[in-house]
């Protein structure tokens, strides 16, 4: 994101479970209705980290990381 961060963000959140090594794990995706861009995450913690980075001006400061699988 640029230095001029938007004051409003919206995402469609999708959550689903997959079985990994006999354990159920949550997966997640966020889709921006503004441009249709989708971000997928291997877990809820990664999705929360992405959202924190989108809302905290100090978090990424010039180095946007993509967390897609």
Coordinates of N, CA and C in Angstrom, one line a residue:
X1 N 0.8 -1.2 0.0 CA 0.0 0.0 0.0 C 0.9 1.2 0.0
X2 N 0.3 2.3 -0.5 CA 1.1 3.5 -0.5 C 1.1 4.2 0.9
X3 N 1.9 5.2 1.0 CA 1.9 6.0 2.3 C 0.5 6.6 2.6
X4 N -0.2 6.9 1.6 CA -1.6 7.4 1.8 C -2.6 6.3 2.0
X5 N -2.6 5.7 3.1 CA -3.5 4.6 3.4 C -4.9 5.0 3.4
X6 N -5.8 4.1 2.8 CA -7.2 4.4 2.8 C -7.8 4.4 4.2
X7 N -8.8 5.2 4.4 CA -9.4 5.3 5.7 C -10.6 4.3 5.8
X8 N -10.8 3.5 4.7 CA -11.9 2.5 4.7 C -11.4 1.3 3.9
X9 N -11.5 0.1 4.4 CA -11.1 -1.1 3.7 C -12.3 -2.0 3.8
X10 N -12.6 -2.8 2.8 CA -13.6 -3.9 2.9 C -13.0 -5.1 2.2
X11 N -13.4 -6.2 2.8 CA -13.0 -7.5 2.2 C -14.1 -8.5 2.4
X12 N -14.2 -9.4 1.5 CA -15.1 -10.6 1.7 C -14.2 -11.6 2.3
X13 N -14.6 -12.2 3.4 CA -13.8 -13.2 4.1 C -14.4 -14.6 3.8
X14 N -13.5 -15.5 3.4 CA -13.9 -16.9 3.2 C -13.1 -17.7 4.1
X15 N -13.7 -18.6 4.8 CA -13.0 -19.6 5.7 C -13.5 -21.0 5.4
X16 N -12.5 -21.9 5.4 CA -12.8 -23.3 5.2 C -11.8 -24.2 5.9
X17 N -12.1 -25.4 6.0 CA -11.2 -26.3 6.7 C -10.7 -27.4 5.7
X18 N -9.4 -27.8 5.9 CA -8.8 -28.8 5.1 C -8.1 -29.8 6.1
X19 N -8.1 -31.0 5.7 CA -7.4 -32.0 6.6 C -5.9 -32.1 6.2
X20 N -5.1 -31.9 7.2 CA -3.6 -31.9 7.0 C -3.1 -32.8 8.0
X21 N -2.4 -33.9 7.6 CA -1.8 -34.9 8.5 C -2.8 -35.3 9.6
X22 N -4.0 -35.7 9.2 CA -5.1 -36.2 10.1 C -5.6 -35.1 11.1
X23 N -5.3 -33.8 10.8 CA -5.9 -32.8 11.6 C -6.6 -31.7 10.7
X24 N -7.7 -31.2 11.2 CA -8.4 -30.2 10.4 C -7.7 -28.8 10.7
X25 N -7.5 -28.1 9.6 CA -6.8 -26.8 9.7 C -7.7 -25.8 8.9
X26 N -7.7 -24.6 9.5 CA -8.5 -23.5 8.8 C -7.6 -22.8 7.8
X27 N -8.2 -22.6 6.6 CA -7.7 -21.8 5.6 C -8.5 -20.5 5.4
X28 N -8.0 -19.5 4.8 CA -8.8 -18.2 4.7 C -8.4 -17.5 3.4
X29 N -9.3 -16.7 2.9 CA -9.0 -15.8 1.9 C -9.8 -14.5 2.1
X30 N -9.2 -13.4 1.6 CA -9.8 -12.1 1.6 C -9.9 -11.6 0.2
X31 N -11.1 -11.1 -0.2 CA -11.2 -10.6 -1.6 C -11.7 -9.2 -1.5
X32 N -11.0 -8.3 -2.2 CA -11.4 -6.9 -2.2 C -12.5 -6.7 -3.2
X33 N -13.7 -6.2 -2.8 CA -14.7 -5.9 -3.8 C -14.4 -4.8 -4.7
X34 N -13.4 -3.9 -4.3 CA -13.0 -2.8 -5.1 C -12.3 -3.2 -6.4
X35 N -11.4 -4.2 -6.3 CA -10.6 -4.5 -7.5 C -10.6 -6.1 -7.7
X36 N -11.3 -6.8 -6.9 CA -11.4 -8.3 -7.1 C -10.1 -9.0 -6.7
X37 N -9.1 -8.3 -6.2 CA -7.9 -9.0 -5.8 C -8.1 -9.9 -4.6
X38 N -7.6 -11.1 -4.7 CA -7.8 -12.1 -3.6 C -6.5 -12.5 -3.0
X39 N -6.5 -12.5 -1.7 CA -5.3 -13.0 -0.9 C -5.7 -14.2 -0.2
X40 N -4.9 -15.3 -0.3 CA -5.2 -16.5 0.4 C -4.2 -16.8 1.5
X41 N -4.6 -17.4 2.6 CA -3.7 -17.6 3.7 C -3.8 -19.1 4.2
X42 N -2.6 -19.6 4.6 CA -2.6 -21.0 5.1 C -3.2 -21.1 6.5
X43 N -3.5 -20.0 7.2 CA -4.1 -20.1 8.5 C -4.7 -18.7 8.9
X44 N -5.4 -18.7 10.0 CA -6.0 -17.5 10.5 C -5.0 -16.5 11.0
X45 N -3.9 -17.0 11.6 CA -2.9 -16.0 12.1 C -2.3 -15.2 11.0
X46 N -2.1 -15.8 9.8 CA -1.5 -15.1 8.7 C -2.5 -14.1 8.1
X47 N -3.8 -14.4 8.2 CA -4.8 -13.5 7.7 C -4.8 -12.3 8.6
X48 N -4.8 -12.5 9.9 CA -4.8 -11.4 10.9 C -3.5 -10.6 10.7
X49 N -2.4 -11.2 10.5 CA -1.1 -10.4 10.3 C -1.3 -9.5 9.1
X50 N -1.9 -10.0 8.0 CA -2.1 -9.2 6.8 C -3.0 -8.0 7.1
X51 N -4.1 -8.3 7.8 CA -5.0 -7.2 8.2 C -4.3 -6.1 9.1
X52 N -3.5 -6.6 10.0 CA -2.8 -5.7 10.8 C -1.9 -4.8 10.0
X53 N -1.2 -5.4 9.0 CA -0.3 -4.7 8.2 C -1.0 -3.7 7.3
X54 N -2.3 -4.0 6.9 CA -3.0 -3.1 6.1 C -3.5 -1.9 6.9
X55 N -3.6 -2.0 8.2 CA -4.2 -0.9 9.1 C -3.1 -0.3 10.0
X56 N -1.9 -0.8 10.0 CA -0.9 -0.2 10.8 C 0.2 0.5 9.9
X57 N 0.3 1.8 10.0 CA 1.2 2.5 9.1 C 2.7 2.1 9.3
X58 N 3.0 1.6 10.4 CA 4.4 1.2 10.7 C 4.7 -0.2 10.4
X59 N 3.7 -1.1 10.2 CA 3.9 -2.5 10.0 C 4.7 -2.9 8.8
X60 N 4.3 -2.4 7.6 CA 5.0 -2.8 6.4 C 5.8 -1.7 5.8
X61 N 5.4 -0.4 6.0 CA 6.2 0.7 5.6 C 7.1 0.5 4.4
X62 N 6.4 0.3 3.2 CA 7.2 0.2 2.0 C 7.5 -1.2 1.5
X63 N 7.2 -2.2 2.3 CA 7.5 -3.5 1.8 C 6.3 -4.4 2.0
X64 N 5.4 -4.4 1.1 CA 4.2 -5.1 1.1 C 4.5 -6.6 0.8
X65 N 4.1 -7.5 1.7 CA 4.4 -8.9 1.5 C 3.1 -9.6 1.1
X66 N 3.2 -10.5 0.1 CA 2.0 -11.3 -0.3 C 2.1 -12.6 0.5
X67 N 1.0 -12.9 1.1 CA 0.9 -14.2 1.9 C 0.2 -15.3 1.2
X68 N 0.0 -15.1 -0.1 CA -0.8 -16.2 -0.9 C 0.0 -17.5 -0.9
X69 N -0.8 -18.5 -1.0 CA -0.2 -19.9 -1.1 C 0.2 -20.1 -2.5

